[in-house]
mmCIF file of C-alpha atoms in Angstrom:
data_model
loop_
_atom_site.group_PDB
_atom_site.id
_atom_site.type_symbol
_atom_site.label_atom_id
_atom_site.label_comp_id
_atom_site.label_asym_id
_atom_site.label_seq_id
_atom_site.Cartn_x
_atom_site.Cartn_y
_atom_site.Cartn_z
ATOM 1 C CA MET A 65 -0.658 0.012 0.106
ATOM 2 C CA LEU A 66 2.430 2.580 0.415
ATOM 3 C CA ALA A 67 4.387 1.923 -2.526
ATOM 4 C CA PHE A 68 1.396 2.312 -4.216
ATOM 5 C CA ILE A 69 0.263 5.604 -2.486
ATOM 6 C CA LEU A 70 4.113 6.856 -3.097
ATOM 7 C CA ARG A 71 3.751 5.930 -7.116
ATOM 8 C CA ARG A 72 0.264 8.259 -7.060
ATOM 9 C CA LEU A 73 2.127 10.818 -5.163
ATOM 10 C CA ALA A 74 5.222 10.203 -8.001
ATOM 11 C CA GLN A 75 2.284 10.775 -10.458
ATOM 12 C CA GLY A 76 0.431 13.536 -9.053
ATOM 13 C CA LEU A 77 3.771 15.783 -8.468
ATOM 14 C CA LEU A 78 4.544 15.428 -12.537
ATOM 15 C CA VAL A 79 1.056 16.267 -13.324
ATOM 16 C CA LEU A 80 1.281 19.828 -11.167
ATOM 17 C CA VAL A 81 4.796 20.241 -12.756
ATOM 18 C CA GLY A 82 3.250 19.999 -16.118
ATOM 19 C CA VAL A 83 0.675 22.394 -15.472
ATOM 20 C CA ALA A 84 2.708 25.242 -13.659
ATOM 21 C CA CYS A 85 5.173 25.128 -16.422
ATOM 22 C CA THR A 86 2.498 25.460 -18.609
ATOM 23 C CA VAL A 87 -0.065 27.850 -17.023
ATOM 24 C CA PHE A 88 3.693 29.821 -17.033
ATOM 25 C CA LEU A 89 4.575 30.031 -20.154
ATOM 26 C CA LEU A 90 1.250 30.718 -21.141
ATOM 27 C CA PHE A 91 0.956 34.215 -19.432
ATOM 28 C CA ASN A 92 4.563 34.641 -19.782
ATOM 29 C CA VAL A 93 4.094 35.355 -24.095
ATOM 30 C CA LEU A 94 0.964 37.431 -23.593
ATOM 31 C CA PRO A 95 0.980 41.059 -24.234
ATOM 32 C CA GLY A 96 0.855 43.477 -21.469
ATOM 33 C CA ASP A 97 3.389 45.235 -19.010
ATOM 34 C CA PRO A 98 3.157 44.233 -14.936
ATOM 35 C CA ALA A 99 5.535 46.554 -13.715
ATOM 36 C CA ALA A 100 3.431 49.431 -14.953
ATOM 37 C CA LEU A 101 0.389 47.449 -13.640
ATOM 38 C CA LEU A 102 1.938 47.954 -10.115
ATOM 39 C CA ALA A 103 3.900 51.320 -10.697
ATOM 40 C CA GLY A 104 1.168 53.612 -12.365
ATOM 41 C CA GLN A 105 0.827 55.244 -15.137
ATOM 42 C CA ARG A 106 2.790 58.309 -13.792
ATOM 43 C CA THR A 107 5.514 56.686 -12.172
ATOM 44 C CA ASP A 108 8.998 57.362 -13.323
ATOM 45 C CA LEU A 109 11.352 54.976 -15.502
ATOM 46 C CA ALA A 110 13.539 54.071 -11.850
ATOM 47 C CA THR A 111 10.465 53.220 -10.579
ATOM 48 C CA LYS A 112 9.544 50.761 -13.338
ATOM 49 C CA ALA A 113 12.877 49.378 -13.847
ATOM 50 C CA ALA A 114 13.303 48.428 -9.599
ATOM 51 C CA ILE A 115 9.985 46.770 -10.006
ATOM 52 C CA THR A 116 10.859 44.919 -13.264
ATOM 53 C CA ALA A 117 14.023 43.585 -11.584
ATOM 54 C CA ASP A 118 12.068 42.753 -8.735
ATOM 55 C CA LEU A 119 9.387 40.656 -10.592
ATOM 56 C CA GLY A 120 12.600 38.600 -12.462
ATOM 57 C CA LEU A 121 11.476 40.091 -15.485
ATOM 58 C CA ASP A 122 15.066 41.521 -16.827
ATOM 59 C CA GLN A 123 15.729 37.498 -16.242
ATOM 60 C CA PRO A 124 15.676 35.064 -19.666
ATOM 61 C CA LEU A 125 12.338 33.228 -19.590
ATOM 62 C CA PRO A 126 14.505 29.979 -18.396
ATOM 63 C CA ALA A 127 15.506 31.438 -15.485
ATOM 64 C CA ARG A 128 12.215 33.206 -14.800
ATOM 65 C CA LEU A 129 10.301 29.989 -15.308
ATOM 66 C CA ALA A 130 12.651 28.134 -12.576
ATOM 67 C CA GLY A 131 12.151 31.109 -9.920
ATOM 68 C CA TYR A 132 8.831 30.598 -10.222
ATOM 69 C CA LEU A 133 8.895 26.223 -9.932
ATOM 70 C CA ASN A 134 10.935 27.126 -7.044
ATOM 71 C CA ASP A 135 8.845 29.407 -5.419
ATOM 72 C CA ALA A 136 5.213 27.291 -6.128
ATOM 73 C CA SER A 137 7.406 24.542 -4.939
ATOM 74 C CA PRO A 138 6.650 23.586 -0.814
ATOM 75 C CA LEU A 139 10.404 22.198 -1.003
ATOM 76 C CA GLY A 140 12.764 24.916 -2.191
ATOM 77 C CA LEU A 141 16.237 26.842 -2.122
ATOM 78 C CA HIS A 142 15.803 30.561 -0.911
ATOM 79 C CA PRO A 143 18.225 33.403 0.381
ATOM 80 C CA ARG A 144 19.132 32.845 4.339
ATOM 81 C CA ASP A 145 19.310 36.398 4.805
ATOM 82 C CA SER A 146 16.184 38.905 6.696
ATOM 83 C CA ALA A 147 14.272 39.086 2.873
ATOM 84 C CA GLY A 148 14.376 36.072 2.397
ATOM 85 C CA ARG A 149 13.477 34.893 5.351
ATOM 86 C CA ALA A 150 10.186 37.385 5.253
ATOM 87 C CA ARG A 151 8.900 36.696 2.167
ATOM 88 C CA TYR A 152 8.835 32.828 2.039
ATOM 89 C CA GLY A 153 9.053 31.839 5.813
ATOM 90 C CA GLY A 154 9.473 28.505 6.326
ATOM 91 C CA VAL A 155 11.979 25.952 8.092
ATOM 92 C CA ALA A 156 15.322 25.930 6.887
ATOM 93 C CA LEU A 157 16.336 22.206 6.158
ATOM 94 C CA LEU A 158 19.494 22.245 4.751
ATOM 95 C CA PRO A 159 22.041 25.290 4.596
ATOM 96 C CA LEU A 160 23.756 25.555 1.575
ATOM 97 C CA GLY A 161 26.274 28.500 1.577
ATOM 98 C CA PRO A 162 23.741 31.545 0.885
ATOM 99 C CA ARG A 163 21.358 29.961 0.435
ATOM 100 C CA ALA A 164 19.294 26.865 1.975
ATOM 101 C CA LEU A 165 16.445 23.972 1.750
ATOM 102 C CA VAL A 166 13.334 25.305 2.490
ATOM 103 C CA LEU A 167 10.498 23.601 3.736
ATOM 104 C CA LYS A 168 7.367 26.495 3.207
ATOM 105 C CA MET A 169 4.223 27.236 2.187
ATOM 106 C CA PRO A 170 4.277 27.643 -1.470
ATOM 107 C CA TYR A 171 4.396 31.299 -2.980
ATOM 108 C CA LEU A 172 2.424 32.082 -5.888
ATOM 109 C CA ARG A 173 3.442 35.571 -6.200
ATOM 110 C CA ARG A 174 1.632 38.981 -5.387
ATOM 111 C CA SER A 175 -1.144 40.304 -6.898
ATOM 112 C CA PHE A 176 -0.455 43.176 -9.822
ATOM 113 C CA GLN A 177 -3.732 44.725 -8.646
ATOM 114 C CA SER A 178 -3.698 44.445 -4.619
ATOM 115 C CA ASN A 179 -0.235 43.419 -4.087
ATOM 116 C CA LYS A 180 -2.028 40.764 -1.459
ATOM 117 C CA ASP A 181 0.144 37.354 -1.415
ATOM 118 C CA VAL A 182 -2.026 35.444 -4.108
ATOM 119 C CA LEU A 183 -1.854 32.205 -2.035
ATOM 120 C CA ARG A 184 -3.414 34.382 0.680
ATOM 121 C CA ILE A 185 -6.373 35.542 -1.649
ATOM 122 C CA LEU A 186 -6.997 32.332 -2.928
ATOM 123 C CA LEU A 187 -7.334 30.959 0.671
ATOM 124 C CA ASP A 188 -9.242 33.535 1.419
ATOM 125 C CA TYR A 189 -11.955 32.846 -1.305
ATOM 126 C CA PHE A 190 -11.841 28.546 -0.923
ATOM 127 C CA PRO A 191 -14.405 28.157 1.332
ATOM 128 C CA GLY A 192 -17.025 29.815 -0.413
ATOM 129 C CA THR A 193 -16.054 27.591 -3.768
ATOM 130 C CA LEU A 194 -16.132 24.646 -1.400
ATOM 131 C CA TRP A 195 -18.963 25.098 0.317
ATOM 132 C CA LEU A 196 -20.912 25.474 -2.779
ATOM 133 C CA ALA A 197 -19.509 21.937 -4.459
ATOM 134 C CA LEU A 198 -20.160 20.156 -1.422
ATOM 135 C CA ALA A 199 -24.401 21.976 -1.271
ATOM 136 C CA ALA A 200 -24.473 20.975 -4.561
ATOM 137 C CA MET A 201 -22.905 17.493 -4.477
ATOM 138 C CA LEU A 202 -25.450 16.827 -1.558
ATOM 139 C CA ILE A 203 -28.362 17.684 -3.524
ATOM 140 C CA ALA A 204 -27.017 15.681 -6.496
ATOM 141 C CA SER A 205 -26.897 12.773 -4.422
ATOM 142 C CA VAL A 206 -29.707 12.581 -2.374
ATOM 143 C CA GLY A 207 -32.132 14.060 -4.970
ATOM 144 C CA GLY A 208 -30.394 11.667 -7.609
ATOM 145 C CA VAL A 209 -30.224 8.348 -5.454
ATOM 146 C CA ALA A 210 -33.771 8.567 -5.222
ATOM 147 C CA PHE A 211 -35.213 9.772 -8.091
ATOM 148 C CA GLY A 212 -33.399 6.790 -9.648
ATOM 149 C CA VAL A 213 -34.275 4.315 -7.120
ATOM 150 C CA ALA A 214 -38.086 5.740 -7.977
ATOM 151 C CA ALA A 215 -37.585 4.981 -11.766
ATOM 152 C CA ALA A 216 -36.201 1.351 -10.933
ATOM 153 C CA LEU A 217 -39.042 0.282 -9.090
ATOM 154 C CA ARG A 218 -41.076 0.836 -11.885
ATOM 155 C CA PRO A 219 -39.841 0.309 -14.777
ATOM 156 C CA GLN A 220 -41.741 1.869 -18.301
ATOM 157 C CA SER A 221 -43.709 3.431 -16.015
ATOM 158 C CA ALA A 222 -44.663 7.176 -16.675
ATOM 159 C CA LEU A 223 -43.033 8.136 -13.503
ATOM 160 C CA ASP A 224 -39.748 5.989 -15.004
ATOM 161 C CA ARG A 225 -39.877 7.603 -18.587
ATOM 162 C CA ALA A 226 -40.215 11.456 -17.041
ATOM 163 C CA LEU A 227 -37.097 11.074 -15.023
ATOM 164 C CA VAL A 228 -35.113 9.363 -17.604
ATOM 165 C CA THR A 229 -36.250 12.328 -20.089
ATOM 166 C CA THR A 230 -35.760 14.972 -17.381
ATOM 167 C CA SER A 231 -32.611 13.512 -16.471
ATOM 168 C CA VAL A 232 -31.088 13.401 -20.392
ATOM 169 C CA LEU A 233 -32.328 17.155 -19.915
ATOM 170 C CA GLY A 234 -30.382 18.152 -17.351
ATOM 171 C CA ILE A 235 -27.097 16.485 -18.936
ATOM 172 C CA SER A 236 -27.419 18.219 -22.025
ATOM 173 C CA VAL A 237 -28.356 21.531 -20.867
ATOM 174 C CA PRO A 238 -25.130 23.616 -19.904
ATOM 175 C CA SER A 239 -24.340 24.771 -16.549
ATOM 176 C CA PHE A 240 -24.737 28.313 -17.353
ATOM 177 C CA VAL A 241 -27.133 28.590 -19.295
ATOM 178 C CA ALA A 242 -29.768 26.260 -16.594
ATOM 179 C CA ALA A 243 -28.052 28.669 -13.539
ATOM 180 C CA ILE A 244 -29.152 32.272 -15.843
ATOM 181 C CA ALA A 245 -32.775 30.457 -16.120
ATOM 182 C CA ILE A 246 -33.028 29.634 -12.582
ATOM 183 C CA ALA A 247 -31.590 33.088 -11.286
ATOM 184 C CA VAL A 248 -33.995 34.852 -13.492
ATOM 185 C CA THR A 249 -36.832 32.552 -12.175
ATOM 186 C CA PHE A 250 -36.517 32.054 -8.959
ATOM 187 C CA GLY A 251 -34.342 35.206 -7.691
ATOM 188 C CA PHE A 252 -36.327 37.856 -9.824
ATOM 189 C CA TYR A 253 -39.339 36.582 -11.564
ATOM 190 C CA TRP A 254 -40.280 35.113 -8.362
ATOM 191 C CA SER A 255 -38.474 36.133 -5.454
ATOM 192 C CA PRO A 256 -41.308 37.764 -3.697
ATOM 193 C CA TRP A 257 -42.937 34.105 -2.956
ATOM 194 C CA THR A 258 -39.421 32.280 -2.992
ATOM 195 C CA GLY A 259 -37.704 34.770 -0.891
ATOM 196 C CA LEU A 260 -34.839 34.232 -2.387
ATOM 197 C CA SER A 261 -32.476 36.705 -4.329
ATOM 198 C CA LEU A 262 -30.195 36.737 -7.979
ATOM 199 C CA THR A 263 -27.150 37.888 -5.115
ATOM 200 C CA GLY A 264 -26.046 36.751 -1.911
ATOM 201 C CA GLN A 265 -23.319 35.398 0.083
ATOM 202 C CA LEU A 266 -23.559 32.396 2.742
ATOM 203 C CA TYR A 267 -21.739 35.230 5.545
ATOM 204 C CA GLU A 268 -23.846 38.500 5.455
ATOM 205 C CA THR A 269 -22.609 41.397 7.496
ATOM 206 C CA ASP A 270 -25.422 43.493 9.482
ATOM 207 C CA PRO A 271 -24.979 47.464 8.944
ATOM 208 C CA PHE A 272 -25.727 48.866 12.106
ATOM 209 C CA THR A 273 -23.519 45.866 14.042
ATOM 210 C CA GLY A 274 -21.331 44.312 12.264
ATOM 211 C CA GLU A 275 -21.818 40.991 13.297
ATOM 212 C CA SER A 276 -21.609 38.518 10.487
ATOM 213 C CA HIS A 277 -24.547 35.965 10.353
ATOM 214 C CA LEU A 278 -24.554 32.721 8.216
ATOM 215 C CA VAL A 279 -27.869 33.003 5.437
ATOM 216 C CA LEU A 280 -28.380 29.201 4.103
ATOM 217 C CA ARG A 281 -30.732 30.749 1.641
ATOM 218 C CA ASN A 282 -28.525 32.302 -0.632
ATOM 219 C CA LEU A 283 -26.642 29.127 -1.020
ATOM 220 C CA LEU A 284 -29.438 27.392 -2.488
ATOM 221 C CA LEU A 285 -29.878 28.716 -5.857
ATOM 222 C CA PRO A 286 -26.495 28.462 -7.225
ATOM 223 C CA ALA A 287 -26.260 25.029 -5.711
ATOM 224 C CA VAL A 288 -29.071 23.653 -7.345
ATOM 225 C CA ALA A 289 -27.743 25.357 -10.119
ATOM 226 C CA LEU A 290 -24.120 23.786 -10.203
ATOM 227 C CA GLY A 291 -25.599 19.966 -9.223
ATOM 228 C CA ILE A 292 -27.982 19.951 -12.068
ATOM 229 C CA ARG A 293 -25.598 17.504 -14.298
ATOM 230 C CA PRO A 294 -24.359 15.381 -11.125
ATOM 231 C CA LEU A 295 -27.853 14.936 -10.405
ATOM 232 C CA ALA A 296 -29.161 13.676 -13.324
ATOM 233 C CA ILE A 297 -26.153 11.404 -13.953
ATOM 234 C CA ILE A 298 -26.497 9.954 -10.504
ATOM 235 C CA THR A 299 -30.284 9.396 -11.153
ATOM 236 C CA GLN A 300 -28.851 7.704 -14.590
ATOM 237 C CA LEU A 301 -26.417 5.578 -12.787
ATOM 238 C CA THR A 302 -28.806 4.479 -9.754
ATOM 239 C CA ARG A 303 -31.818 3.533 -12.105
ATOM 240 C CA SER A 304 -29.136 0.875 -13.801
ATOM 241 C CA SER A 305 -27.587 -0.151 -11.400
ATOM 242 C CA MET A 306 -30.936 -0.773 -9.487
ATOM 243 C CA LEU A 307 -32.524 -2.875 -12.380
ATOM 244 C CA ASP A 308 -28.965 -4.675 -12.708
ATOM 245 C CA VAL A 309 -29.146 -5.818 -9.035
ATOM 246 C CA LEU A 310 -32.826 -6.271 -9.173
ATOM 247 C CA GLY A 311 -32.521 -8.967 -11.574
ATOM 248 C CA GLN A 312 -29.998 -11.309 -9.069
ATOM 249 C CA ASP A 313 -30.739 -14.465 -7.959
ATOM 250 C CA TYR A 314 -30.398 -13.396 -4.748
ATOM 251 C CA ILE A 315 -32.521 -10.246 -4.415
ATOM 252 C CA ARG A 316 -35.326 -13.850 -5.475
ATOM 253 C CA THR A 317 -34.358 -15.533 -2.647
ATOM 254 C CA ALA A 318 -35.203 -12.872 0.015
ATOM 255 C CA ARG A 319 -38.117 -12.286 -1.645
ATOM 256 C CA ALA A 320 -39.534 -15.575 -1.579
ATOM 257 C CA LYS A 321 -37.942 -15.822 2.084
ATOM 258 C CA GLY A 322 -41.027 -13.192 2.868
ATOM 259 C CA LEU A 323 -38.572 -9.845 3.685
ATOM 260 C CA SER A 324 -40.841 -6.762 2.755
ATOM 261 C CA PRO A 325 -40.237 -5.349 -0.262
ATOM 262 C CA ARG A 326 -38.835 -2.327 1.477
ATOM 263 C CA ALA A 327 -36.366 -4.070 3.853
ATOM 264 C CA THR A 328 -35.455 -6.239 0.232
ATOM 265 C CA VAL A 329 -34.546 -2.701 -1.694
ATOM 266 C CA LEU A 330 -32.919 -0.706 0.885
ATOM 267 C CA HIS A 331 -30.898 -4.414 2.920
ATOM 268 C CA HIS A 332 -29.857 -5.604 -0.057
ATOM 269 C CA ALA A 333 -30.749 -4.321 -3.436
ATOM 270 C CA LEU A 334 -29.502 -0.243 -2.680
ATOM 271 C CA ARG A 335 -26.443 -1.367 -0.977
ATOM 272 C CA ASN A 336 -25.248 -2.821 -3.743
ATOM 273 C CA ALA A 337 -25.944 -0.804 -6.001
ATOM 274 C CA LEU A 338 -24.199 2.404 -4.731
ATOM 275 C CA ASN A 339 -20.871 1.456 -5.939
ATOM 276 C CA PRO A 340 -20.958 2.812 -9.126
ATOM 277 C CA VAL A 341 -22.786 6.083 -7.956
ATOM 278 C CA VAL A 342 -19.657 6.298 -5.068
ATOM 279 C CA THR A 343 -17.344 6.352 -7.449
ATOM 280 C CA ALA A 344 -19.435 8.766 -9.543
ATOM 281 C CA VAL A 345 -19.790 11.492 -6.433
ATOM 282 C CA SER A 346 -15.844 11.061 -5.247
ATOM 283 C CA GLY A 347 -15.158 12.128 -8.891
ATOM 284 C CA TRP A 348 -17.342 15.000 -9.433
ATOM 285 C CA LEU A 349 -16.403 16.898 -6.364
ATOM 286 C CA ALA A 350 -13.443 18.269 -7.930
ATOM 287 C CA SER A 351 -15.082 19.106 -10.970
ATOM 288 C CA LEU A 352 -17.571 21.095 -8.905
ATOM 289 C CA MET A 353 -15.118 22.922 -7.261
ATOM 290 C CA ALA A 354 -13.705 24.304 -11.081
ATOM 291 C CA GLY A 355 -16.723 23.833 -13.006
ATOM 292 C CA ALA A 356 -18.592 26.823 -10.035
ATOM 293 C CA PHE A 357 -16.596 29.407 -11.983
ATOM 294 C CA PHE A 358 -19.158 31.118 -13.999
ATOM 295 C CA ILE A 359 -21.793 29.996 -11.319
ATOM 296 C CA GLU A 360 -20.415 31.409 -9.134
ATOM 297 C CA TYR A 361 -19.674 34.850 -11.733
ATOM 298 C CA ILE A 362 -23.777 34.630 -12.202
ATOM 299 C CA PHE A 363 -24.952 34.550 -8.845
ATOM 300 C CA ASN A 364 -21.458 36.850 -7.490
ATOM 301 C CA TRP A 365 -20.965 34.219 -5.256
ATOM 302 C CA LYS A 366 -17.596 34.657 -3.323
ATOM 303 C CA GLY A 367 -15.710 32.068 -4.412
ATOM 304 C CA LEU A 368 -12.342 31.010 -6.407
ATOM 305 C CA GLY A 369 -14.258 31.618 -9.928
ATOM 306 C CA THR A 370 -15.263 35.249 -9.083
ATOM 307 C CA VAL A 371 -11.166 36.314 -7.907
ATOM 308 C CA THR A 372 -10.239 34.791 -10.800
ATOM 309 C CA LEU A 373 -12.918 35.950 -13.720
ATOM 310 C CA ARG A 374 -11.843 39.287 -11.744
ATOM 311 C CA ALA A 375 -7.937 38.731 -12.183
ATOM 312 C CA VAL A 376 -8.427 38.136 -16.142
ATOM 313 C CA GLU A 377 -10.497 41.473 -16.478
ATOM 314 C CA ASN A 378 -7.431 43.286 -15.078
ATOM 315 C CA LEU A 379 -4.699 41.311 -16.528
ATOM 316 C CA ASP A 380 -3.497 39.906 -12.824
ATOM 317 C CA PHE A 381 -1.566 37.093 -14.159
ATOM 318 C CA PRO A 382 -0.322 36.194 -10.684
ATOM 319 C CA VAL A 383 -3.866 35.380 -9.238
ATOM 320 C CA VAL A 384 -4.868 33.766 -12.559
ATOM 321 C CA MET A 385 -1.941 31.374 -12.694
ATOM 322 C CA GLY A 386 -2.005 30.533 -9.221
ATOM 323 C CA ALA A 387 -6.030 29.864 -9.346
ATOM 324 C CA THR A 388 -4.901 27.627 -11.890
ATOM 325 C CA LEU A 389 -2.617 25.976 -10.258
ATOM 326 C CA PHE A 390 -4.473 26.032 -6.951
ATOM 327 C CA VAL A 391 -7.230 23.761 -8.930
ATOM 328 C CA ALA A 392 -4.972 21.676 -10.435
ATOM 329 C CA ALA A 393 -3.436 20.804 -7.445
ATOM 330 C CA LEU A 394 -7.640 20.110 -5.777
ATOM 331 C CA PHE A 395 -7.627 17.742 -8.912
ATOM 332 C CA VAL A 396 -4.678 15.564 -7.847
ATOM 333 C CA VAL A 397 -5.175 15.810 -4.635
ATOM 334 C CA ILE A 398 -8.707 14.380 -4.693
ATOM 335 C CA ASN A 399 -7.972 12.154 -7.554
ATOM 336 C CA ILE A 400 -4.999 10.543 -4.969
ATOM 337 C CA ALA A 401 -7.712 9.630 -2.112
ATOM 338 C CA VAL A 402 -9.985 8.380 -4.637
ATOM 339 C CA ASP A 403 -7.523 5.924 -5.672
ATOM 340 C CA VAL A 404 -6.279 4.901 -2.408
ATOM 341 C CA LEU A 405 -9.812 4.734 -1.626
ATOM 342 C CA TYR A 406 -10.567 2.245 -3.972
ATOM 343 C CA ALA A 407 -7.208 0.427 -2.901
ATOM 344 C CA VAL A 408 -8.650 -0.282 0.697
ATOM 345 C CA LEU A 409 -11.828 -1.738 -0.678
ATOM 346 C CA ASP A 410 -10.290 -3.681 -3.530
ATOM 347 C CA PRO A 411 -6.760 -5.138 -3.510
ATOM 348 C CA ARG A 412 -6.659 -5.475 -6.955
ATOM 349 C CA VAL A 413 -6.712 -2.033 -7.882
ATOM 350 C CA LYS A 414 -3.299 -1.706 -6.533
ATOM 351 C CA ILE A 415 -1.552 -4.784 -8.777
ATOM 352 C CA SER A 416 -3.425 -2.842 -11.637
#
């Protein structure tokens, strides 16, 4: 098992290195003057030259790429002086002359617009995306399993055909189109009856007292919009798996023994039919975090999507690069966790 985990970690590290190189090279060939963005339009040439040197833009592209990978890595070579410790922090593991091998938080540079640490910006906005993805996955899982079981118990009925047709429609409609329809319908036209609004945050601040309080109703519309596609897929997976399980011999034996239909479905059929559903749920979580970008933009939700799209509009390349690498790291971590879970449940996975 240890060798299996180490192999998956090595593969994930190679993926992240490839993503970091691709993102860096892509954004370093785009037009724009980062020094001018940081210094302002009315600054002098000496200030721009100093900022250019501080950003390393006066170095050749391979040296800048090596520097970015060194900064973004949690293990890197950094100066031992006070300036290096102030910028990178961390723990020095091995002194190597004027530099040291340092274990630290990844340094994703600083924003061109706010001059704040990019990783700190992303961590401030990440909880909104995480809660949105978890809420969407909860809605999709509970609703998809319930609809799939209901359709499988009445095959070829009007209910079954309606659920199958609706699930196909849910898979086919793009998420941003569904989000716009849901936002306009329930958050604008029907807002007096639903009590929901087009925009809102998970935590709202009272303008008089300054206290923040949880507002779960603001999470409902974006979570439903984000969860439509996985809900439709889970519905079809559950229906197909339940139909296959309900035709097995042990289900007929359970019925012959006199078990009630409810006990047969819940304790025998559903437990064995949920394996492909668990696979889909574990695989969809990372996808929902990445797919939430346009949903957040439509509902003005405070998350990674909002800060990334604003950074794109303002040509704030460090934030865009950091967000891309951050989401890629989430994919790698979740996929490794899923692989390890599969290996624990099925030892044959380690061999293959």
